[in-house]
CSV table of C-alpha atoms in Angstrom, one decimal:
chain,number,residue,atom,x,y,z
B,1,MET,CA,-31.1,-148.6,-60.5
B,2,GLY,CA,-34.3,-147.1,-61.9
B,3,ARG,CA,-35.6,-147.6,-65.4
B,4,GLY,CA,-34.6,-144.0,-66.4
B,5,ARG,CA,-30.9,-144.5,-65.6
B,6,GLN,CA,-30.9,-147.9,-67.2
B,7,LYS,CA,-32.4,-146.5,-70.4
B,8,ALA,CA,-30.0,-143.6,-70.5
B,9,LYS,CA,-27.1,-145.9,-70.1
B,10,HIS,CA,-28.3,-148.1,-72.9
B,11,THR,CA,-28.9,-145.1,-75.1
B,12,LYS,CA,-25.4,-143.8,-74.4
B,13,ILE,CA,-23.8,-147.1,-75.4
B,14,ALA,CA,-26.0,-147.4,-78.5
B,15,ARG,CA,-24.9,-143.9,-79.6
B,16,GLU,CA,-21.2,-144.8,-79.0
B,17,LEU,CA,-21.5,-147.9,-81.1
B,18,LYS,CA,-23.4,-146.2,-83.9
B,19,TYR,CA,-21.4,-143.0,-84.3
B,20,ASP,CA,-17.8,-143.8,-83.2
B,21,THR,CA,-15.4,-144.8,-85.8
B,22,TYR,CA,-13.1,-147.7,-84.9
B,23,ASN,CA,-9.8,-148.5,-86.4
B,24,VAL,CA,-10.1,-152.1,-87.7
B,25,ASN,CA,-7.0,-154.1,-88.6
B,26,TYR,CA,-8.4,-155.8,-91.7
B,27,SER,CA,-5.2,-157.8,-92.4
B,28,ALA,CA,-5.3,-159.4,-88.9
B,29,LEU,CA,-9.0,-160.1,-89.3
B,30,GLU,CA,-8.5,-161.7,-92.7
B,31,LYS,CA,-5.7,-163.8,-91.3
B,32,GLU,CA,-7.9,-165.0,-88.4
B,33,LEU,CA,-11.0,-165.6,-90.4
B,34,GLY,CA,-9.8,-166.2,-94.0
B,35,HIS,CA,-9.2,-169.4,-95.8
B,36,HIS,CA,-5.7,-169.9,-97.1
B,37,ASP,CA,-5.4,-171.5,-100.5
B,38,GLU,CA,-2.1,-173.3,-99.7
B,39,GLU,CA,-3.8,-175.2,-96.9
B,40,GLN,CA,-5.7,-178.3,-98.1
B,41,TYR,CA,-8.9,-179.1,-96.3
B,42,VAL,CA,-8.7,-182.5,-94.6
B,43,ASP,CA,-11.9,-184.1,-93.4
B,44,LYS,CA,-10.8,-185.8,-90.2
B,45,TRP,CA,-14.0,-187.7,-89.8
B,46,ALA,CA,-14.1,-189.1,-93.4
B,47,ASP,CA,-12.5,-192.5,-92.4
B,48,GLN,CA,-14.7,-192.9,-89.4
B,49,TYR,CA,-17.9,-192.7,-91.4
B,50,ALA,CA,-16.7,-194.0,-94.8
B,51,GLY,CA,-18.8,-197.2,-94.7
B,52,ASP,CA,-22.1,-195.7,-93.5
B,53,ASP,CA,-23.4,-194.9,-97.0
B,54,GLU,CA,-23.0,-198.5,-98.1
B,55,GLU,CA,-24.9,-199.9,-95.1
B,56,LEU,CA,-27.8,-197.6,-95.8
B,57,GLU,CA,-28.1,-198.7,-99.4
B,58,THR,CA,-28.3,-202.4,-98.6
B,59,ALA,CA,-30.9,-202.0,-95.8
């Protein structure tokens, strides 16, 4: 494929992305990415590294 065809293809894709309007399901996106208040954050590594700070202070 020559450079002209390749550039034309990239230009076409760029225009589609810029000017097309997409229907976004914001509620599904929020559910997937959002933080829910009822869930408490649990640090699963807290117990493993709990004593490291004390060792550094005495050294």
